[in-house]
PDB file of C-alpha atoms in Angstrom:
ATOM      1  CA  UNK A   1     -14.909   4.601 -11.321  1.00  0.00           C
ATOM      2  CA  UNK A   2     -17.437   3.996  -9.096  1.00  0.00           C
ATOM      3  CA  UNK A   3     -18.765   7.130  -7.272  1.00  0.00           C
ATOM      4  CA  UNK A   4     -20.137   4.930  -3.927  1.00  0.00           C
ATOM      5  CA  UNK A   5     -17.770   2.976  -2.002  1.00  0.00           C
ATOM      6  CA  UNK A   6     -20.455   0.623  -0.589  1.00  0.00           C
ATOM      7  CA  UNK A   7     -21.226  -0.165  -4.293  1.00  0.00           C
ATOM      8  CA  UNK A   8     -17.939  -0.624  -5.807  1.00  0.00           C
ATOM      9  CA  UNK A   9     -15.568  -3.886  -6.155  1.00  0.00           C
ATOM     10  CA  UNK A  10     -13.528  -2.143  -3.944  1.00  0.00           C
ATOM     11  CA  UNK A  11     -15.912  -2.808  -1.572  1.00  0.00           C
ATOM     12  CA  UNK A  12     -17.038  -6.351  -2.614  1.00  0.00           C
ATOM     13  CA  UNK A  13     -13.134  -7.179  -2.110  1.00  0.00           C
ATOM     14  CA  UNK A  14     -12.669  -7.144   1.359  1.00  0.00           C
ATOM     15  CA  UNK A  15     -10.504  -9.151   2.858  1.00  0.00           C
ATOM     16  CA  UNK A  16     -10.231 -10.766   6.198  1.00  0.00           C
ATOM     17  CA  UNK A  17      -7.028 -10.307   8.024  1.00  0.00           C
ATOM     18  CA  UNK A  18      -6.120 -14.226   7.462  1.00  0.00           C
ATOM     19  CA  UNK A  19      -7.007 -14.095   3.719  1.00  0.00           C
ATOM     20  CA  UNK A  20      -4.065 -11.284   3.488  1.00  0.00           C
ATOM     21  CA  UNK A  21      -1.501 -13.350   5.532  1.00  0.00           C
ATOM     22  CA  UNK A  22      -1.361 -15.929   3.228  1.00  0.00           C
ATOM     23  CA  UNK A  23       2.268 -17.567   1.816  1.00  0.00           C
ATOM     24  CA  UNK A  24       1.770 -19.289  -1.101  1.00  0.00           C
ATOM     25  CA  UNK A  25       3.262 -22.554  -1.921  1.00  0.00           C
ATOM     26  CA  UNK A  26       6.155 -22.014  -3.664  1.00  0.00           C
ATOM     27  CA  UNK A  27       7.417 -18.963  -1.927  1.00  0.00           C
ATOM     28  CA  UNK A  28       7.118 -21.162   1.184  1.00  0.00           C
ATOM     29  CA  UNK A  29       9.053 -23.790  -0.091  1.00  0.00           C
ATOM     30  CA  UNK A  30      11.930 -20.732  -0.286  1.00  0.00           C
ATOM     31  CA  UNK A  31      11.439 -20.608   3.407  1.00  0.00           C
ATOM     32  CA  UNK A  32       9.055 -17.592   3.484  1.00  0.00           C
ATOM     33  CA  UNK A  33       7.290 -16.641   6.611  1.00  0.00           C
ATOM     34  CA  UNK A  34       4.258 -14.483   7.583  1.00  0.00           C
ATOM     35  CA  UNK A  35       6.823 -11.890   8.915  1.00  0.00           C
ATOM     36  CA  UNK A  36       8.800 -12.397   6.050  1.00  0.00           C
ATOM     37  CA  UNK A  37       6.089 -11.566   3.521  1.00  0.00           C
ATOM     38  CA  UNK A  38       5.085  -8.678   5.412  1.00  0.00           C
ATOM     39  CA  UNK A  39       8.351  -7.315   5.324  1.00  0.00           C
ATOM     40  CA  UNK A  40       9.572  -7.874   1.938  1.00  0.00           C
ATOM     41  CA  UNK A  41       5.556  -6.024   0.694  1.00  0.00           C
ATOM     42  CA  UNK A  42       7.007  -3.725   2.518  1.00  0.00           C
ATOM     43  CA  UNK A  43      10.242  -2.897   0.734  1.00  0.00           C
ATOM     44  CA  UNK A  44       8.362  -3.420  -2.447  1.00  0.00           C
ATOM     45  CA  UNK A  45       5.854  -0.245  -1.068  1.00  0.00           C
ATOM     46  CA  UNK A  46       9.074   1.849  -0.901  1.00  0.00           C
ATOM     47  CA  UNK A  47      10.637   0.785  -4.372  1.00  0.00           C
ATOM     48  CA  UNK A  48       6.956   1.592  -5.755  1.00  0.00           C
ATOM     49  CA  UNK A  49       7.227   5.119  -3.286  1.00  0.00           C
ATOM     50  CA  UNK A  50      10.998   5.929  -5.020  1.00  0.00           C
ATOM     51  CA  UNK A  51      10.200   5.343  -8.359  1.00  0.00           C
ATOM     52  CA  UNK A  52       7.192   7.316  -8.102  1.00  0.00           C
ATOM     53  CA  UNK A  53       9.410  10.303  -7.385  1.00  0.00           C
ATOM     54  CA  UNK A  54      11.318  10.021  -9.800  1.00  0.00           C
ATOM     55  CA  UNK A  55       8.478  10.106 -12.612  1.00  0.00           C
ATOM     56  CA  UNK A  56       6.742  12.836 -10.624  1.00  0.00           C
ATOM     57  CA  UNK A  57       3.191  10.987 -10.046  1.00  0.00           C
ATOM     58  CA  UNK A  58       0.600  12.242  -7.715  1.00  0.00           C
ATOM     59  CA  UNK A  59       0.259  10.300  -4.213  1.00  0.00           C
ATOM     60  CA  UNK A  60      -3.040   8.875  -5.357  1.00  0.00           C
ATOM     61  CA  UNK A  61      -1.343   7.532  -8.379  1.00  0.00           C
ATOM     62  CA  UNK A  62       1.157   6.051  -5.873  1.00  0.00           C
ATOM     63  CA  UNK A  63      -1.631   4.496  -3.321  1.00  0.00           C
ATOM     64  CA  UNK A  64      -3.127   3.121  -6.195  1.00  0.00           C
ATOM     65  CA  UNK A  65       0.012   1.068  -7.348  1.00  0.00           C
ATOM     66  CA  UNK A  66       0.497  -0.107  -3.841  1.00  0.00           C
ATOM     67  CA  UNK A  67      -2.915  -1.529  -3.790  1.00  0.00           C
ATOM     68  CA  UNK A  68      -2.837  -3.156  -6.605  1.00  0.00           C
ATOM     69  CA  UNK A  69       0.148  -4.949  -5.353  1.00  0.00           C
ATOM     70  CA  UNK A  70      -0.866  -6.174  -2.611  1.00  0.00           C
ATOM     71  CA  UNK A  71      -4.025  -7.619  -4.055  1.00  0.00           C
ATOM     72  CA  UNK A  72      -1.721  -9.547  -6.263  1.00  0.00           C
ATOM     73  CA  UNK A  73       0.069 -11.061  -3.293  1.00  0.00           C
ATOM     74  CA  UNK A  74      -2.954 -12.276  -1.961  1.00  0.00           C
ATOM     75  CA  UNK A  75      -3.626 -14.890  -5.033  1.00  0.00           C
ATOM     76  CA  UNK A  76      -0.230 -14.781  -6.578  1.00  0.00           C
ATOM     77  CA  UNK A  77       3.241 -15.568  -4.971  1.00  0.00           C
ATOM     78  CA  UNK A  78       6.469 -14.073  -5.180  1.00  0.00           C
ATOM     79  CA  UNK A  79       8.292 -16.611  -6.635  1.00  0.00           C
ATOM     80  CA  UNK A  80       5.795 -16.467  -9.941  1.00  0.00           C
ATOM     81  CA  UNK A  81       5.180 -12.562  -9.787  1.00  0.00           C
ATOM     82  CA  UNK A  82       8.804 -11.134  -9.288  1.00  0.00           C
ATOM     83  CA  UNK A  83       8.216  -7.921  -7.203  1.00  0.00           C
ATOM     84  CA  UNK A  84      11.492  -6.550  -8.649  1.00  0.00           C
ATOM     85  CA  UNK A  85       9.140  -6.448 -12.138  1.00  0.00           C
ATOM     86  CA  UNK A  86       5.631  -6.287 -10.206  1.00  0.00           C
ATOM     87  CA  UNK A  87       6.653  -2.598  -8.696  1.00  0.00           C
ATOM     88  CA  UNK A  88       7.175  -0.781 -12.064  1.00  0.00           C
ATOM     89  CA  UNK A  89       3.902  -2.853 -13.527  1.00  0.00           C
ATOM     90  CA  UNK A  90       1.584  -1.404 -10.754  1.00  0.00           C
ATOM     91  CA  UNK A  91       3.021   1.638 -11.352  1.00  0.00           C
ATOM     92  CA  UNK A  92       2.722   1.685 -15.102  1.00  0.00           C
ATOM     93  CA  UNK A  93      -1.496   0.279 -14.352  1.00  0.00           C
ATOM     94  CA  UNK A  94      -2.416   2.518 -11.571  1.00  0.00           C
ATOM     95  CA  UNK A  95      -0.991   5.862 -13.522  1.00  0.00           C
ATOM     96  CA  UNK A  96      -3.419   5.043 -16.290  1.00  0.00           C
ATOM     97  CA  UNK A  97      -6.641   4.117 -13.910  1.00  0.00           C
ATOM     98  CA  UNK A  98      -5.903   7.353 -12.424  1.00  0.00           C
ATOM     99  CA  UNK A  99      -5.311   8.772 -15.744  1.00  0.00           C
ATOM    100  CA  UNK A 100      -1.752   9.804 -15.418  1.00  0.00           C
ATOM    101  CA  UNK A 101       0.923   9.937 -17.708  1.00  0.00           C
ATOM    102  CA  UNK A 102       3.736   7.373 -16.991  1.00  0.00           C
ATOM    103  CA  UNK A 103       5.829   5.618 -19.905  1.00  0.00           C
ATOM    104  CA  UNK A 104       7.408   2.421 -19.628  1.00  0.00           C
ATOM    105  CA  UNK A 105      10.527   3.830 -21.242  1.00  0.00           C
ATOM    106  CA  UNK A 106      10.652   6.500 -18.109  1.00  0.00           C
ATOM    107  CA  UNK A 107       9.835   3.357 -15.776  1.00  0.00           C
ATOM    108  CA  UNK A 108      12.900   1.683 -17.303  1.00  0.00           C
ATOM    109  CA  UNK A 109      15.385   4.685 -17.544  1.00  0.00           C
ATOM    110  CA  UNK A 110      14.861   5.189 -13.939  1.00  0.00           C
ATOM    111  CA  UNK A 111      14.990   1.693 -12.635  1.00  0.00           C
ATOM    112  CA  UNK A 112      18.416   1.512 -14.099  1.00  0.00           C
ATOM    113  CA  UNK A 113      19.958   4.722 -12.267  1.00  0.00           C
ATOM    114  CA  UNK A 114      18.465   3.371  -9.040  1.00  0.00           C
ATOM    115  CA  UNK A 115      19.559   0.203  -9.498  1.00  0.00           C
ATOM    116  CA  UNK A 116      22.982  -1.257 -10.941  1.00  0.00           C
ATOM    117  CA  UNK A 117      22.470  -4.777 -10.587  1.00  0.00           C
ATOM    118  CA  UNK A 118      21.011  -7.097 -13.508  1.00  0.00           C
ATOM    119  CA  UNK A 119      18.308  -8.215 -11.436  1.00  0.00           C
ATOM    120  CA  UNK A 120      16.575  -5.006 -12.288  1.00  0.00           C
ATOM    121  CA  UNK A 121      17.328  -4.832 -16.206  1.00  0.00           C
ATOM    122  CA  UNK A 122      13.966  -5.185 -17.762  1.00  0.00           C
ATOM    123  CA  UNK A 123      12.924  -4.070 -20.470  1.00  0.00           C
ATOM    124  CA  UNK A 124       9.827  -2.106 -21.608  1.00  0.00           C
ATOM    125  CA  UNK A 125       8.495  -5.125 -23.373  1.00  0.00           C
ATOM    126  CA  UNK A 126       8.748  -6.765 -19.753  1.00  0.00           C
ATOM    127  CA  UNK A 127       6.924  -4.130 -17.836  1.00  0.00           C
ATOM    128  CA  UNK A 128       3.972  -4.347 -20.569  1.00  0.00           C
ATOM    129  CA  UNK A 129       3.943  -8.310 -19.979  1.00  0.00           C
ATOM    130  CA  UNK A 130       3.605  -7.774 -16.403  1.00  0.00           C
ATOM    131  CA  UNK A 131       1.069  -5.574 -16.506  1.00  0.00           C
ATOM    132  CA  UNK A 132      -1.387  -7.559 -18.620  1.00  0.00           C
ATOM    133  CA  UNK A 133      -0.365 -10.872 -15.983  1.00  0.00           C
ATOM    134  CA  UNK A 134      -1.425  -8.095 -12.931  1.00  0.00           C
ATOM    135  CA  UNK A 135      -4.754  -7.367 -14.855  1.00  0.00           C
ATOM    136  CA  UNK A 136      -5.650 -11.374 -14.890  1.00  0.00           C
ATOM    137  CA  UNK A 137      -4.573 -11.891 -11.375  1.00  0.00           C
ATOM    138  CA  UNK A 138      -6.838  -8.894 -10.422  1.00  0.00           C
ATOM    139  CA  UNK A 139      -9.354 -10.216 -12.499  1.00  0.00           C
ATOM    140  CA  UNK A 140      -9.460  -6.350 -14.450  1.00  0.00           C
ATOM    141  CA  UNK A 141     -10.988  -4.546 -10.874  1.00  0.00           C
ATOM    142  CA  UNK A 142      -8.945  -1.587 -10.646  1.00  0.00           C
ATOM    143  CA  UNK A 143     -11.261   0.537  -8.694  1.00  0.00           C
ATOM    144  CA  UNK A 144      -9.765   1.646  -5.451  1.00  0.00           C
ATOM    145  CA  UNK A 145     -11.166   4.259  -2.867  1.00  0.00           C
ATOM    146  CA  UNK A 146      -8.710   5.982  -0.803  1.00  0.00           C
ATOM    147  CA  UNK A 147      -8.986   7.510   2.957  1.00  0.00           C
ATOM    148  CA  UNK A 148      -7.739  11.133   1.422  1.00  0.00           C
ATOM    149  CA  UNK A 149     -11.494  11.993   0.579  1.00  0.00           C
ATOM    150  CA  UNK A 150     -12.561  11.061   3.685  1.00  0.00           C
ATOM    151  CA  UNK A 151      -9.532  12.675   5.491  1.00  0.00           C
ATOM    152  CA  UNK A 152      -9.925  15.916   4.792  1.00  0.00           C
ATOM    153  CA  UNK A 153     -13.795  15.872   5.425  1.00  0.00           C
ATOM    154  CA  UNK A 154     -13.543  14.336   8.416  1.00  0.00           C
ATOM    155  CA  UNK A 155     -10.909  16.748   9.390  1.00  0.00           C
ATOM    156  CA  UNK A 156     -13.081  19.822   8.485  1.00  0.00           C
ATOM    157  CA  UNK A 157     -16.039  18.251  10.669  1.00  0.00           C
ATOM    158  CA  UNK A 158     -13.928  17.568  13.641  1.00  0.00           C
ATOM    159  CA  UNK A 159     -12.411  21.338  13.371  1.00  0.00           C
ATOM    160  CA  UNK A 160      -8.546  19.775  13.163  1.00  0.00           C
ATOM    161  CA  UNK A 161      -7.705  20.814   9.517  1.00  0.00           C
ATOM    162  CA  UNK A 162      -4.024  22.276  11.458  1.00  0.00           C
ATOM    163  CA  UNK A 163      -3.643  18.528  11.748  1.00  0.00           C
ATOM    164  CA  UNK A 164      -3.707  17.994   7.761  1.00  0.00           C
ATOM    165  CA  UNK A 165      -0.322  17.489   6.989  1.00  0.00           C
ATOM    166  CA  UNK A 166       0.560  15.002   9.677  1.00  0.00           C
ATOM    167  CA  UNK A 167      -2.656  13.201   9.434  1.00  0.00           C
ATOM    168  CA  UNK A 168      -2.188  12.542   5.525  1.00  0.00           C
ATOM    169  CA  UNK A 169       1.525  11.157   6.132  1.00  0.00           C
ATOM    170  CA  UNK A 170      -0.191   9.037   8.410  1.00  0.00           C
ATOM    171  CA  UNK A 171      -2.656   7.835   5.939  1.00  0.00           C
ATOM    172  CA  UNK A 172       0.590   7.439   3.522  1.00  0.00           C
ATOM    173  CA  UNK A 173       2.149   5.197   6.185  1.00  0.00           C
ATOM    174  CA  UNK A 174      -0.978   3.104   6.295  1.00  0.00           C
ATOM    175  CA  UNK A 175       0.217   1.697   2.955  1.00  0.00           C
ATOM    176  CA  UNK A 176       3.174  -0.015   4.401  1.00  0.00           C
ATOM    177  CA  UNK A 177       0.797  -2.350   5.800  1.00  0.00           C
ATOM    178  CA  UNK A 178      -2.226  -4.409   4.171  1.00  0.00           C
ATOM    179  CA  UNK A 179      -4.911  -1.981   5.542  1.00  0.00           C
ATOM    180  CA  UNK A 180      -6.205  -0.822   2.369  1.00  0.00           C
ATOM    181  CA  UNK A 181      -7.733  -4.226   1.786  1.00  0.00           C
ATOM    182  CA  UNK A 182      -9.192  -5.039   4.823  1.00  0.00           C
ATOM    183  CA  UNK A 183     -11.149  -1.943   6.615  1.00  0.00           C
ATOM    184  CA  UNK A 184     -13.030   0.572   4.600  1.00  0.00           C
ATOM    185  CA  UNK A 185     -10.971   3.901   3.653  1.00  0.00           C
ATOM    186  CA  UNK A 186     -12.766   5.663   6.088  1.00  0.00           C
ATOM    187  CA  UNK A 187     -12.407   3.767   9.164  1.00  0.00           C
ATOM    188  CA  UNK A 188      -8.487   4.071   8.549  1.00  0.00           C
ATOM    189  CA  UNK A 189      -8.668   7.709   7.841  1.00  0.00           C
ATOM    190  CA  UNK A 190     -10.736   8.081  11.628  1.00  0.00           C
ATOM    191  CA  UNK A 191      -7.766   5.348  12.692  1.00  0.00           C
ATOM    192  CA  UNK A 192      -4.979   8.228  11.207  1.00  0.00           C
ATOM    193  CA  UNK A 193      -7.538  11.104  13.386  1.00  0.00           C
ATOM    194  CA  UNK A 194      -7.175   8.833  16.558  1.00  0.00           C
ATOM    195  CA  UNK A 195      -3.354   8.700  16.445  1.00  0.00           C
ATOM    196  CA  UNK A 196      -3.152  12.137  15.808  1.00  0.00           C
ATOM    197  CA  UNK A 197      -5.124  13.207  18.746  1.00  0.00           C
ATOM    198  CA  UNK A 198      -3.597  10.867  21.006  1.00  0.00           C
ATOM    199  CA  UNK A 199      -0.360  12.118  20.095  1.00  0.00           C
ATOM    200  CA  UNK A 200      -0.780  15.731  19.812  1.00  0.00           C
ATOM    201  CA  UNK A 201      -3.305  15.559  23.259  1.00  0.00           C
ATOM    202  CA  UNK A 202      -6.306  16.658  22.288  1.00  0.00           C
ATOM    203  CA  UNK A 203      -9.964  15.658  23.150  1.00  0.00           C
ATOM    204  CA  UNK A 204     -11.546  14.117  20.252  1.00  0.00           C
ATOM    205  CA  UNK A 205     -14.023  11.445  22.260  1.00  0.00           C
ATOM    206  CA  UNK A 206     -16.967  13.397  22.148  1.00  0.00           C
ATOM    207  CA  UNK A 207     -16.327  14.159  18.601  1.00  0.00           C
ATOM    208  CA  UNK A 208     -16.064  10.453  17.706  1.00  0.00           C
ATOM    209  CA  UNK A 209     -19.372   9.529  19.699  1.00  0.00           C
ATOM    210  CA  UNK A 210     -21.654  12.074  17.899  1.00  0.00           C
ATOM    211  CA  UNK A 211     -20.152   9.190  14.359  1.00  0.00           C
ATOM    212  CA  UNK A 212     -21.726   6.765  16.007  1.00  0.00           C
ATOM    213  CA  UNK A 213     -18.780   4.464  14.709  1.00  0.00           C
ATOM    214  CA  UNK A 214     -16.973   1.478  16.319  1.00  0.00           C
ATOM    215  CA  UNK A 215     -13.968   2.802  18.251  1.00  0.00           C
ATOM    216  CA  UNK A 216     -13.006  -0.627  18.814  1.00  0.00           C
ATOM    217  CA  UNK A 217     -12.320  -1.109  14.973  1.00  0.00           C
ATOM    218  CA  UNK A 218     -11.014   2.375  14.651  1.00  0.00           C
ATOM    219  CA  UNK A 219      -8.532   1.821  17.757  1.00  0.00           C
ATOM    220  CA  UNK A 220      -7.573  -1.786  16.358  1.00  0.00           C
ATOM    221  CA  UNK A 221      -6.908  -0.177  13.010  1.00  0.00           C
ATOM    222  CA  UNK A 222      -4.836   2.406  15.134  1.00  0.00           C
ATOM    223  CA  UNK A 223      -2.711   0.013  16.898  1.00  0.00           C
ATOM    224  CA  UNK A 224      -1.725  -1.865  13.793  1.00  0.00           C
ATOM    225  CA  UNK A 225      -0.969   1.033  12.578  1.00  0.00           C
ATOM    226  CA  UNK A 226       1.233   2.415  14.946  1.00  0.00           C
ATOM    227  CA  UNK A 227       2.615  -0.774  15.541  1.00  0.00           C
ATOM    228  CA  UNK A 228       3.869  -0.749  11.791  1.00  0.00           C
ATOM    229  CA  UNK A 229       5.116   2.081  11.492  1.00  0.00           C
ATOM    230  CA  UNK A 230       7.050   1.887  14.470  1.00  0.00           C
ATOM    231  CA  UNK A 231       8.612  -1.352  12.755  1.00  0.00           C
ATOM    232  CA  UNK A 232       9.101   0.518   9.361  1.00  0.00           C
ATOM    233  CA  UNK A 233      11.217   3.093  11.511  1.00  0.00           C
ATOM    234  CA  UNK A 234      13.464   0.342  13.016  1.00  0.00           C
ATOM    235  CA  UNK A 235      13.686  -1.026   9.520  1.00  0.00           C
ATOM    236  CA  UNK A 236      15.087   2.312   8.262  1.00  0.00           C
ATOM    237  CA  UNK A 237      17.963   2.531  11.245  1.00  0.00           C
ATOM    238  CA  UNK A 238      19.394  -0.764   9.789  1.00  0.00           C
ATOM    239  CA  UNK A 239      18.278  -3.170  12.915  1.00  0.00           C
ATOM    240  CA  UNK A 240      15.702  -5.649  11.601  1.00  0.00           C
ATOM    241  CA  UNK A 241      16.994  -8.974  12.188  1.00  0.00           C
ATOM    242  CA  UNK A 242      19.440 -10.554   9.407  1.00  0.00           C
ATOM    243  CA  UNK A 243      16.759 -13.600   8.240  1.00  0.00           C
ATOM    244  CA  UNK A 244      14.694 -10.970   7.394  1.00  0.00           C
ATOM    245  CA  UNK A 245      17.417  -9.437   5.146  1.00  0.00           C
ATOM    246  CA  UNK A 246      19.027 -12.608   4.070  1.00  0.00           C
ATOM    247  CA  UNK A 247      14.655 -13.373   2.965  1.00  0.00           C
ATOM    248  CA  UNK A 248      14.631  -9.698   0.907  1.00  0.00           C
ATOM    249  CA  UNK A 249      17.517  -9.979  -0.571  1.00  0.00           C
ATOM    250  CA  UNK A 250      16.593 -13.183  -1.824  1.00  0.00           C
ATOM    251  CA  UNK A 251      13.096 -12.034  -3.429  1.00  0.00           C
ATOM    252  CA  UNK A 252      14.195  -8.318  -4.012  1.00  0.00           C
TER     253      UNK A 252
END
């Protein structure tokens, strides 16, 4: 992996928020929207999150799946690249780039006690397929930087390392949205240190003047963010609106 962000493909892949956003052709023929998309990535985030659990990876392993998944989405629709499959595939790729130990056969033994219906009987042969159709649509870049490096560092600096553990499930959150391919992994780690100290009331601005960053990209990054999170909360207490469901269940 490459040991400099500014030199890595990680880098060269940036995105602008419009190239993320994008519906493909045949899922919008299904009747897919913007929101829609956003949503079901979502729900495929937290089938990647659960079935991570269950095979005991670390967190990195699990960032890195998520990644990977939405980088598919950006050149690759639904409809072709069935997320029920695409979830276990990540995770399968991503354990080995972060070399992990995950087996397919694990992959598939769990998938079937979380899930009873057919849609979710693959087999390993299927998984192993997947993976080598996520490696093309990548184009074999697998290198991903995450904001936990930068986290904890920044943390130390800013004398806030009591604010570890609900900065880093911040960070976690952050992957329930498309950040990870648009901003650098340190601008959303600062992003996770501004909501922190907004929310737990303490002074950070002279801190985050002696960076010398952008506080307008950092706040930005924030209020997405927030705003996301917020939404994944609703989504857990059942009250996202039924399209939405009626658009998941279909591609789920």
């Amino acid at each position: 992996m490459a040991a400099n962000f500014w030199t890595s493909t990680h880098y060269k892949q940036l995105l602008d928020p419009e190239e993320v956003d994008v519906v493909h052709p045949p899922d919008r023929d299904r009747g897919v929207t913007v929101e829609d998309l956003k949503l079901i990535k979502m729900h495929i985030s937290n089938y990647i999150c659960r079935l991570a659990q269950s095979v005991k990876v670390r967190q990195r392993v699990v960032a890195t799946a998520v990644t990977y998944m939405r980088r598919v989405y950006t050149r690759k629709s639904m409809s072709e690249y069935d997320p029920r499959l695409v979830a276990p595939a990540c995770l399968y790729l991503a354990a080995k780039a972060e070399e992990s130990t995950v087996q397919a056969k694990a992959l598939v033994f769990y998938i079937r006690k979380m899930y009873s219906d057919e849609k979710y009987r693959y087999e390993m042969k299927d998984i192993l397929e997947m993976e080598m159709k996520i490696l093309e649509a990548l184009n074999y870049y697998l290198v991903v930087f995450h904001p936990y490096r930068s986290l904890t560092q920044l943390l130390q600096d800013a004398g806030m390392d009591d604010m570890t553990q609900f900065t880093w499930g911040l960070v976690n959150d952050t992957y329930k949205m498309d950040l990870i391919l648009v901003h650098p992994p340190h601008l959303i780690a600062l992003a996770c240190i501004y909501i922190a100290s907004v929310y737990k009331d303490r002074d950070t601005t002279s801190w985050f003047e002696e960076l010398r960053v952008d506080m307008n990209v950092v706040k930005n990054i924030a209020q997405v963010g927030f705003e996301t999170i917020i939404v994944r909360w609703t989504l857990a207490r059942g009250l996202c609106q039924s399209r939405n469901l009626k658009t998941v269940s279909l591609l789920i």
